[in-house]
Amino acid sequence: MQQLPMLKEEYQLDDKGYAIVLNVFTVFYAIMYPVSGWLVDRLGEKKVMFVGILGWSIACLGGGLSKTVGQFTFFRGLLGASEPTNFPAQLKVVTVWFSGKLRATANSLCTAGSSIGTILATFLVSHIALKYGFHAVFIFAGVVGLIIALLWFIIYKEPPAEILEENAREEGVPVDQPAFTWRQLWKTKTLWGILLIRFVSDPVWYFCLFWLPGYLQEDSGLSLKEVGMFGWIPFLVADVGAIAFSAYSDRLVKKGQKPLFARRKMLTIVTIFAPLCALTPFIHNPYLTIFIYSLVAMACLCWLFNVSVVIAEAFPVKNVASVLGIAGGCGALGAVIFNYFVGQMMGSLGASTIFITMAFMHPIAVLILWTMVRREKVKSADEALEKVIEN
């Protein structure tokens, strides 16, 4: 949010107050993420995505028309409740349309749309906010959202049967692969591994989105205009780098490596960039800070893009949206806790504690990925009986 100082001034918010506004958004986001995944697996990706886009467009328009902090916070909550529909629906689209040899690249290109929006927003938001005020930013976003909703409803089609059959054949699973029930999902080790990964890694990306632009202004000395000129760079580097690393993992699959192993290998390599954020408090050059966060943001996006792919390859296709929804909610919960920590500690303990904490988050996620995540399949009645007999 490049308009962080303007929001603080408009509604007389300090860091703690701003953290509360963020957490209203994030709490609703966390609650609705698993609900959205459940709805996608049952009602289909097209319908749920369409309703979600309408919801967040209305939320943006409402935020732009808000006169009080209470009204603004209400519409941020509505935005948080609407936005999670995007990612489970998008993952379902990628899973049914693409095989493991192309899935990571396709998923990264699709998911990059949101961060490409962030790149454009970094420039547009500062321009619109300076010329028309920050309320106009939200109104503009709402109008664009309504147009996107219409285009989605008109353009998207379900994949034909031959595509489903070809993808299932390449991956060695039946087209009608049985799915886990909701209760069975919670008994799988992989689900708990995915939840822990999102819980510890997502907050770093949320920090880049919510706090970094304001940090560049308030602590690194950039003006709002300069943030508009240079603040988009980390998000561009993150998008390009994440797409390139995702394509690299697909190349490993084409060479014969197992998909899950290829994703693990790539994510382990990219994690070496994440701890660089610990250097931030000791660097007083804003442009060097932007360079460091370009690499950190790239690591974050690689994880966000490819943990979704891991879900698609670890679980039956009829479960992927539900699992991503649960995992996304858990990641948002981690962000809520971390946001509270940032709001409370940024002024008292200083930024260094926060940056050093973030440096450990992705390395922990690597350990979880290698030890807890595997391909899960529903056991047949005969397999279950054999296990009972063996025990």
Short mmCIF file of C-alpha atoms in Angstrom, two decimals:
data_model
loop_
_atom_site.label_atom_id
_atom_site.label_comp_id
_atom_site.label_asym_id
_atom_site.label_seq_id
_atom_site.Cartn_x
_atom_site.Cartn_y
_atom_site.Cartn_z
CA MET A 1 0.00 0.00 0.00
CA GLN A 2 1.96 2.97 -1.29
CA GLN A 3 -0.68 5.32 0.13
CA LEU A 4 0.14 4.24 3.69
CA PRO A 5 1.13 7.74 4.93
CA MET A 6 -1.96 9.25 3.25
CA LEU A 7 -4.23 6.70 4.96
CA LYS A 8 -2.59 7.43 8.31
CA GLU A 9 -3.12 11.14 7.83
CA GLU A 10 -6.71 10.82 6.57
CA TYR A 11 -7.87 8.58 9.40
CA GLN A 12 -5.31 9.65 12.05
CA LEU A 13 -3.77 6.17 12.35
CA ASP A 14 -0.47 5.16 13.91
CA ASP A 15 1.36 1.88 13.14
CA LYS A 16 -0.87 -0.02 15.59
CA GLY A 17 -4.04 1.41 14.05
CA TYR A 18 -2.86 0.61 10.55
CA ALA A 19 -2.05 -2.94 11.66
CA ILE A 20 -5.64 -3.30 12.93
CA VAL A 21 -7.03 -2.24 9.53
CA LEU A 22 -4.72 -4.75 7.84
CA ASN A 23 -5.76 -7.50 10.21
CA VAL A 24 -9.49 -6.94 9.60
CA PHE A 25 -8.76 -7.57 5.94
CA THR A 26 -6.49 -10.50 6.70
CA VAL A 27 -8.81 -12.19 9.23
CA PHE A 28 -11.68 -12.25 6.74
CA TYR A 29 -9.20 -13.37 4.09
CA ALA A 30 -8.07 -16.24 6.31
CA ILE A 31 -11.63 -17.31 7.13
CA MET A 32 -12.90 -17.23 3.56
CA TYR A 33 -9.88 -18.88 1.95
CA PRO A 34 -10.86 -22.46 2.98
CA VAL A 35 -14.53 -21.71 2.31
CA SER A 36 -13.62 -20.52 -1.19
CA GLY A 37 -11.63 -23.69 -1.88
CA TRP A 38 -14.52 -25.86 -0.71
CA LEU A 39 -16.93 -23.94 -2.95
CA VAL A 40 -14.65 -24.25 -5.99
CA ASP A 41 -14.42 -28.04 -5.63
CA ARG A 42 -18.23 -28.27 -5.41
CA LEU A 43 -19.63 -25.48 -7.57
CA GLY A 44 -16.85 -25.07 -10.12
CA GLU A 45 -14.17 -22.51 -10.70
CA LYS A 46 -16.09 -20.33 -13.15
CA LYS A 47 -19.03 -19.45 -10.88
CA VAL A 48 -17.01 -18.93 -7.72
CA MET A 49 -14.41 -16.76 -9.44
CA PHE A 50 -17.11 -14.57 -11.00
CA VAL A 51 -18.88 -13.92 -7.69
CA GLY A 52 -15.54 -13.26 -5.98
CA ILE A 53 -14.48 -10.64 -8.54
CA LEU A 54 -17.82 -8.88 -8.16
CA GLY A 55 -17.37 -8.89 -4.39
CA TRP A 56 -13.92 -7.33 -4.37
CA SER A 57 -14.96 -4.75 -6.99
CA ILE A 58 -17.79 -3.61 -4.71
CA ALA A 59 -15.37 -3.56 -1.77
CA CYS A 60 -12.96 -1.31 -3.67
CA LEU A 61 -15.74 1.07 -4.69
CA GLY A 62 -16.97 1.17 -1.09
CA GLY A 63 -13.46 1.88 0.20
CA GLY A 64 -13.17 4.78 -2.20
CA LEU A 65 -16.45 6.27 -0.99
CA SER A 66 -15.73 5.76 2.74
CA LYS A 67 -15.72 8.86 4.93
CA THR A 68 -14.72 7.31 8.26
CA VAL A 69 -12.15 4.76 9.37
CA GLY A 70 -15.00 2.46 10.41
CA GLN A 71 -16.51 2.50 6.92
CA PHE A 72 -13.12 2.00 5.32
CA THR A 73 -12.33 -0.92 7.64
CA PHE A 74 -15.70 -2.55 6.84
CA PHE A 75 -14.97 -2.53 3.11
CA ARG A 76 -11.43 -3.81 3.71
CA GLY A 77 -13.09 -6.74 5.48
CA LEU A 78 -15.39 -7.29 2.48
CA LEU A 79 -12.36 -7.21 0.21
CA GLY A 80 -10.68 -9.82 2.41
CA ALA A 81 -13.76 -12.04 2.20
CA SER A 82 -13.97 -11.77 -1.61
CA GLU A 83 -10.34 -11.93 -2.71
CA PRO A 84 -9.53 -15.57 -1.71
CA THR A 85 -11.81 -16.94 -4.44
CA ASN A 86 -9.12 -16.12 -6.99
CA PHE A 87 -6.38 -18.56 -6.03
CA PRO A 88 -8.31 -21.84 -5.50
CA ALA A 89 -10.20 -21.21 -8.74
CA GLN A 90 -7.02 -20.37 -10.62
CA LEU A 91 -5.25 -23.50 -9.31
CA LYS A 92 -8.21 -25.66 -10.34
CA VAL A 93 -8.02 -24.19 -13.85
CA VAL A 94 -4.28 -24.91 -14.10
CA THR A 95 -4.67 -28.43 -12.68
CA VAL A 96 -7.35 -29.53 -15.15
CA TRP A 97 -5.86 -27.79 -18.21
CA PHE A 98 -2.11 -28.58 -17.84
CA SER A 99 0.03 -31.66 -17.09
CA GLY A 100 3.01 -31.77 -14.74
CA LYS A 101 5.41 -30.91 -17.57
CA LEU A 102 3.88 -27.46 -17.98
CA ARG A 103 1.95 -26.91 -14.75
CA ALA A 104 4.50 -24.83 -12.83
CA THR A 105 5.09 -22.47 -15.75
CA ALA A 106 1.37 -22.12 -16.46
CA ASN A 107 0.58 -21.56 -12.79
CA SER A 108 3.33 -18.95 -12.39
CA LEU A 109 2.15 -17.06 -15.48
CA CYS A 110 -1.44 -17.07 -14.20
CA THR A 111 -0.54 -16.13 -10.64
CA ALA A 112 1.85 -13.46 -11.88
CA GLY A 113 -1.19 -11.53 -13.01
CA SER A 114 -1.85 -10.41 -9.45
CA SER A 115 1.71 -9.21 -8.92
CA ILE A 116 1.81 -7.61 -12.38
CA GLY A 117 -1.21 -5.70 -11.10
CA THR A 118 0.93 -4.69 -8.12
CA ILE A 119 3.62 -3.41 -10.50
CA LEU A 120 1.11 -1.31 -12.41
CA ALA A 121 -0.56 -0.23 -9.19
CA THR A 122 2.73 1.03 -7.74
CA PHE A 123 2.94 3.56 -10.57
CA LEU A 124 -0.79 4.26 -11.02
CA VAL A 125 -1.61 4.52 -7.33
CA SER A 126 1.01 7.18 -6.65
CA HIS A 127 -0.06 9.13 -9.76
CA ILE A 128 -3.80 8.94 -9.05
CA ALA A 129 -3.36 9.56 -5.31
CA LEU A 130 -1.22 12.64 -5.87
CA LYS A 131 -3.58 14.12 -8.47
CA TYR A 132 -7.03 13.05 -7.24
CA GLY A 133 -6.56 11.74 -3.67
CA PHE A 134 -6.30 8.18 -2.41
CA HIS A 135 -10.12 7.64 -2.52
CA ALA A 136 -9.93 7.77 -6.30
CA VAL A 137 -7.47 4.85 -6.25
CA PHE A 138 -10.08 2.50 -4.81
CA ILE A 139 -12.82 3.68 -7.14
CA PHE A 140 -10.54 3.11 -10.14
CA ALA A 141 -9.72 -0.42 -8.90
CA GLY A 142 -13.41 -1.20 -8.45
CA VAL A 143 -14.31 -0.19 -12.00
CA VAL A 144 -11.44 -2.26 -13.42
CA GLY A 145 -12.63 -5.24 -11.35
CA LEU A 146 -16.14 -5.06 -12.82
CA ILE A 147 -14.66 -5.18 -16.33
CA ILE A 148 -12.51 -8.21 -15.41
CA ALA A 149 -15.56 -10.02 -13.97
CA LEU A 150 -17.43 -9.60 -17.24
CA LEU A 151 -14.47 -10.79 -19.33
CA TRP A 152 -13.98 -13.87 -17.12
CA PHE A 153 -17.64 -14.88 -17.40
CA ILE A 154 -17.60 -14.54 -21.20
CA ILE A 155 -14.20 -16.10 -22.00
CA TYR A 156 -13.56 -19.04 -19.62
CA LYS A 157 -14.64 -22.53 -20.74
CA GLU A 158 -14.32 -25.94 -19.03
CA PRO A 159 -11.60 -28.23 -20.53
CA PRO A 160 -12.78 -30.88 -23.04
CA ALA A 161 -12.67 -34.57 -22.09
CA GLU A 162 -9.60 -35.30 -24.26
CA ILE A 163 -7.51 -32.77 -22.31
CA LEU A 164 -8.49 -34.39 -19.01
CA GLU A 165 -7.69 -37.85 -20.35
CA GLU A 166 -4.30 -36.82 -21.74
CA ASN A 167 -3.22 -35.16 -18.48
CA ALA A 168 -4.37 -38.12 -16.41
CA ARG A 169 -2.47 -40.52 -18.70
CA GLU A 170 0.78 -38.52 -18.41
CA GLU A 171 0.55 -38.47 -14.62
CA GLY A 172 -0.45 -42.13 -14.30
CA VAL A 173 -3.74 -41.51 -12.51
CA PRO A 174 -7.30 -42.38 -13.56
CA VAL A 175 -9.49 -39.56 -14.90
CA ASP A 176 -12.03 -40.32 -12.18
CA GLN A 177 -9.39 -40.48 -9.44
CA PRO A 178 -11.17 -40.82 -6.08
CA ALA A 179 -10.95 -37.83 -3.77
CA PHE A 180 -10.44 -37.54 -0.03
CA THR A 181 -13.37 -36.58 2.11
CA TRP A 182 -12.98 -33.45 4.20
CA ARG A 183 -12.24 -35.57 7.29
CA GLN A 184 -9.73 -37.76 5.43
CA LEU A 185 -7.80 -34.71 4.22
CA TRP A 186 -6.98 -33.74 7.81
CA LYS A 187 -5.45 -37.16 8.42
CA THR A 188 -2.81 -36.75 5.69
CA LYS A 189 0.70 -35.73 6.70
CA THR A 190 1.10 -33.67 3.54
CA LEU A 191 -1.81 -31.36 4.38
CA TRP A 192 -0.22 -30.50 7.72
CA GLY A 193 3.12 -29.94 5.99
CA ILE A 194 1.54 -27.56 3.47
CA LEU A 195 -0.22 -25.68 6.27
CA LEU A 196 3.03 -25.19 8.18
CA ILE A 197 4.84 -24.07 5.03
CA ARG A 198 2.26 -21.39 4.27
CA PHE A 199 2.08 -20.34 7.94
CA VAL A 200 5.81 -19.57 8.15
CA SER A 201 6.50 -18.33 4.60
CA ASP A 202 3.44 -16.24 3.63
CA PRO A 203 4.03 -13.45 6.20
CA VAL A 204 7.22 -12.39 4.40
CA TRP A 205 5.29 -11.71 1.18
CA TYR A 206 2.54 -9.93 3.10
CA PHE A 207 5.22 -7.70 4.61
CA CYS A 208 6.53 -6.84 1.13
CA LEU A 209 3.01 -5.92 0.03
CA PHE A 210 1.75 -4.05 3.07
CA TRP A 211 4.74 -2.58 4.86
CA LEU A 212 7.64 -2.22 2.42
CA PRO A 213 6.30 0.80 0.45
CA GLY A 214 5.63 2.68 3.70
CA TYR A 215 9.02 1.60 5.08
CA LEU A 216 10.73 3.02 1.99
CA GLN A 217 9.02 6.36 2.61
CA GLU A 218 9.25 6.61 6.37
CA ASP A 219 12.62 4.95 7.06
CA SER A 220 14.56 5.02 3.78
CA GLY A 221 13.73 8.57 2.79
CA LEU A 222 11.91 8.10 -0.53
CA SER A 223 9.01 10.43 -1.31
CA LEU A 224 5.65 9.10 -2.52
CA LYS A 225 6.60 10.19 -6.03
CA GLU A 226 9.92 8.30 -5.81
CA VAL A 227 8.16 5.18 -4.49
CA GLY A 228 5.92 5.40 -7.54
CA MET A 229 8.99 5.66 -9.75
CA PHE A 230 11.05 2.86 -8.18
CA GLY A 231 8.81 0.86 -5.84
CA TRP A 232 7.55 -1.36 -8.66
CA ILE A 233 11.01 -2.83 -9.29
CA PRO A 234 10.91 -5.58 -6.60
CA PHE A 235 7.59 -6.84 -7.94
CA LEU A 236 8.80 -6.93 -11.55
CA VAL A 237 11.99 -8.79 -10.56
CA ALA A 238 9.88 -11.13 -8.41
CA ASP A 239 7.52 -11.95 -11.29
CA VAL A 240 10.21 -12.52 -13.90
CA GLY A 241 12.41 -14.52 -11.52
CA ALA A 242 9.55 -16.66 -10.20
CA ILE A 243 8.35 -17.49 -13.71
CA ALA A 244 11.91 -18.40 -14.74
CA PHE A 245 12.46 -20.66 -11.70
CA SER A 246 9.06 -22.28 -12.24
CA ALA A 247 9.96 -23.01 -15.85
CA TYR A 248 13.25 -24.48 -14.61
CA SER A 249 11.36 -26.95 -12.41
CA ASP A 250 9.16 -27.93 -15.39
CA ARG A 251 12.34 -28.54 -17.39
CA LEU A 252 13.53 -30.92 -14.67
CA VAL A 253 10.25 -32.83 -14.98
CA LYS A 254 10.65 -33.07 -18.76
CA LYS A 255 14.12 -34.55 -18.17
CA GLY A 256 12.59 -37.34 -16.13
CA GLN A 257 12.67 -36.11 -12.54
CA LYS A 258 9.59 -36.68 -10.41
CA PRO A 259 7.45 -33.51 -10.24
CA LEU A 260 7.54 -33.21 -6.45
CA PHE A 261 11.32 -33.68 -6.37
CA ALA A 262 11.73 -31.03 -9.08
CA ARG A 263 9.68 -28.51 -7.09
CA ARG A 264 11.60 -29.30 -3.88
CA LYS A 265 14.93 -28.85 -5.64
CA MET A 266 13.98 -25.53 -7.21
CA LEU A 267 12.47 -24.09 -4.00
CA THR A 268 15.56 -25.09 -2.02
CA ILE A 269 17.80 -23.23 -4.47
CA VAL A 270 15.72 -20.04 -4.49
CA THR A 271 15.53 -19.95 -0.68
CA ILE A 272 19.15 -18.76 -0.49
CA PHE A 273 17.88 -15.26 -1.38
CA ALA A 274 15.25 -14.99 1.36
CA PRO A 275 17.59 -14.37 4.36
CA LEU A 276 19.02 -11.26 2.65
CA CYS A 277 16.19 -9.28 4.23
CA ALA A 278 18.14 -9.38 7.52
CA LEU A 279 20.57 -6.85 6.02
CA THR A 280 17.87 -4.21 5.55
CA PRO A 281 18.18 -2.34 8.91
CA PHE A 282 21.91 -1.88 8.35
CA ILE A 283 21.56 -0.38 4.88
CA HIS A 284 20.73 3.31 4.59
CA ASN A 285 20.60 3.50 0.81
CA PRO A 286 16.96 3.11 -0.35
CA TYR A 287 18.01 1.87 -3.78
CA LEU A 288 20.14 -0.91 -2.30
CA THR A 289 17.14 -1.77 -0.10
CA ILE A 290 15.02 -2.04 -3.24
CA PHE A 291 17.64 -4.34 -4.80
CA ILE A 292 17.67 -6.63 -1.77
CA TYR A 293 13.91 -6.79 -1.64
CA SER A 294 13.76 -7.59 -5.31
CA LEU A 295 15.60 -10.84 -4.53
CA VAL A 296 13.57 -11.48 -1.37
CA ALA A 297 10.30 -10.88 -3.22
CA MET A 298 11.42 -13.28 -5.96
CA ALA A 299 11.95 -16.01 -3.35
CA CYS A 300 8.53 -15.27 -1.84
CA LEU A 301 6.74 -15.49 -5.18
CA CYS A 302 8.53 -18.69 -6.14
CA TRP A 303 7.15 -20.26 -2.97
CA LEU A 304 3.66 -18.86 -3.45
CA PHE A 305 3.54 -20.00 -7.07
CA ASN A 306 4.96 -23.45 -6.56
CA VAL A 307 3.48 -24.55 -3.25
CA SER A 308 0.20 -24.42 -5.18
CA VAL A 309 1.74 -26.68 -7.82
CA VAL A 310 2.92 -29.06 -5.10
CA ILE A 311 -0.68 -29.25 -3.88
CA ALA A 312 -1.89 -30.07 -7.41
CA GLU A 313 0.63 -32.89 -7.67
CA ALA A 314 0.26 -34.25 -4.14
CA PHE A 315 -3.55 -34.50 -3.97
CA PRO A 316 -6.39 -35.75 -6.24
CA VAL A 317 -7.68 -33.09 -8.62
CA LYS A 318 -11.05 -32.94 -6.83
CA ASN A 319 -9.27 -31.88 -3.63
CA VAL A 320 -6.76 -29.29 -4.87
CA ALA A 321 -8.97 -26.22 -4.44
CA SER A 322 -10.02 -27.29 -0.94
CA VAL A 323 -6.41 -27.94 0.11
CA LEU A 324 -5.23 -24.62 -1.31
CA GLY A 325 -8.10 -22.88 0.46
CA ILE A 326 -7.16 -24.40 3.81
CA ALA A 327 -3.48 -23.64 3.22
CA GLY A 328 -4.15 -20.08 2.10
CA GLY A 329 -6.22 -19.47 5.22
CA CYS A 330 -3.38 -20.79 7.35
CA GLY A 331 -0.91 -18.54 5.54
CA ALA A 332 -3.18 -15.54 6.12
CA LEU A 333 -3.42 -16.49 9.81
CA GLY A 334 0.36 -16.43 9.96
CA ALA A 335 0.26 -13.00 8.38
CA VAL A 336 -2.29 -11.78 10.95
CA ILE A 337 -0.01 -12.81 13.80
CA PHE A 338 3.05 -11.36 12.10
CA ASN A 339 1.22 -8.12 11.25
CA TYR A 340 0.33 -7.72 14.91
CA PHE A 341 3.96 -8.33 15.80
CA VAL A 342 5.10 -5.72 13.26
CA GLY A 343 2.58 -3.14 14.44
CA GLN A 344 3.57 -3.60 18.08
CA MET A 345 7.33 -3.89 17.63
CA MET A 346 8.22 -1.62 14.71
CA GLY A 347 8.34 1.43 16.97
CA SER A 348 9.60 -0.17 20.19
CA LEU A 349 12.11 -2.90 19.33
CA GLY A 350 12.95 -1.48 15.92
CA ALA A 351 12.83 -2.92 12.43
CA SER A 352 15.92 -5.11 12.86
CA THR A 353 14.06 -7.68 15.00
CA ILE A 354 11.39 -8.03 12.34
CA PHE A 355 13.83 -8.41 9.45
CA ILE A 356 15.97 -10.96 11.28
CA THR A 357 12.84 -12.98 12.12
CA MET A 358 11.82 -13.01 8.46
CA ALA A 359 15.28 -14.28 7.46
CA PHE A 360 14.55 -17.65 9.11
CA MET A 361 11.05 -18.24 7.75
CA HIS A 362 11.77 -19.69 4.30
CA PRO A 363 14.65 -21.93 5.47
CA ILE A 364 12.22 -23.45 7.98
CA ALA A 365 9.74 -23.98 5.14
CA VAL A 366 12.41 -25.89 3.19
CA LEU A 367 12.84 -28.36 6.06
CA ILE A 368 9.10 -28.92 6.24
CA LEU A 369 8.83 -29.41 2.46
CA TRP A 370 11.45 -32.19 2.46
CA THR A 371 10.21 -34.00 5.57
CA MET A 372 6.40 -33.80 5.48
CA VAL A 373 5.19 -33.43 1.88
CA ARG A 374 4.56 -36.44 -0.38
CA ARG A 375 2.05 -37.65 -2.97
CA GLU A 376 -1.21 -38.68 -1.30
CA LYS A 377 -3.83 -41.03 -2.68
CA VAL A 378 -7.07 -42.42 -1.35
CA LYS A 379 -6.65 -46.03 -0.25
CA SER A 380 -9.04 -48.52 -1.77
CA ALA A 381 -11.13 -50.77 0.45
CA ASP A 382 -8.78 -53.70 -0.24
CA GLU A 383 -5.69 -51.66 0.68
CA ALA A 384 -7.32 -50.46 3.87
CA LEU A 385 -8.28 -54.03 4.81
CA GLU A 386 -4.72 -55.27 4.16
CA LYS A 387 -3.34 -52.55 6.43
CA VAL A 388 -5.73 -53.53 9.19
CA ILE A 389 -4.71 -57.20 8.84
CA GLU A 390 -1.00 -56.29 8.91
CA ASN A 391 -1.46 -54.31 12.10
#
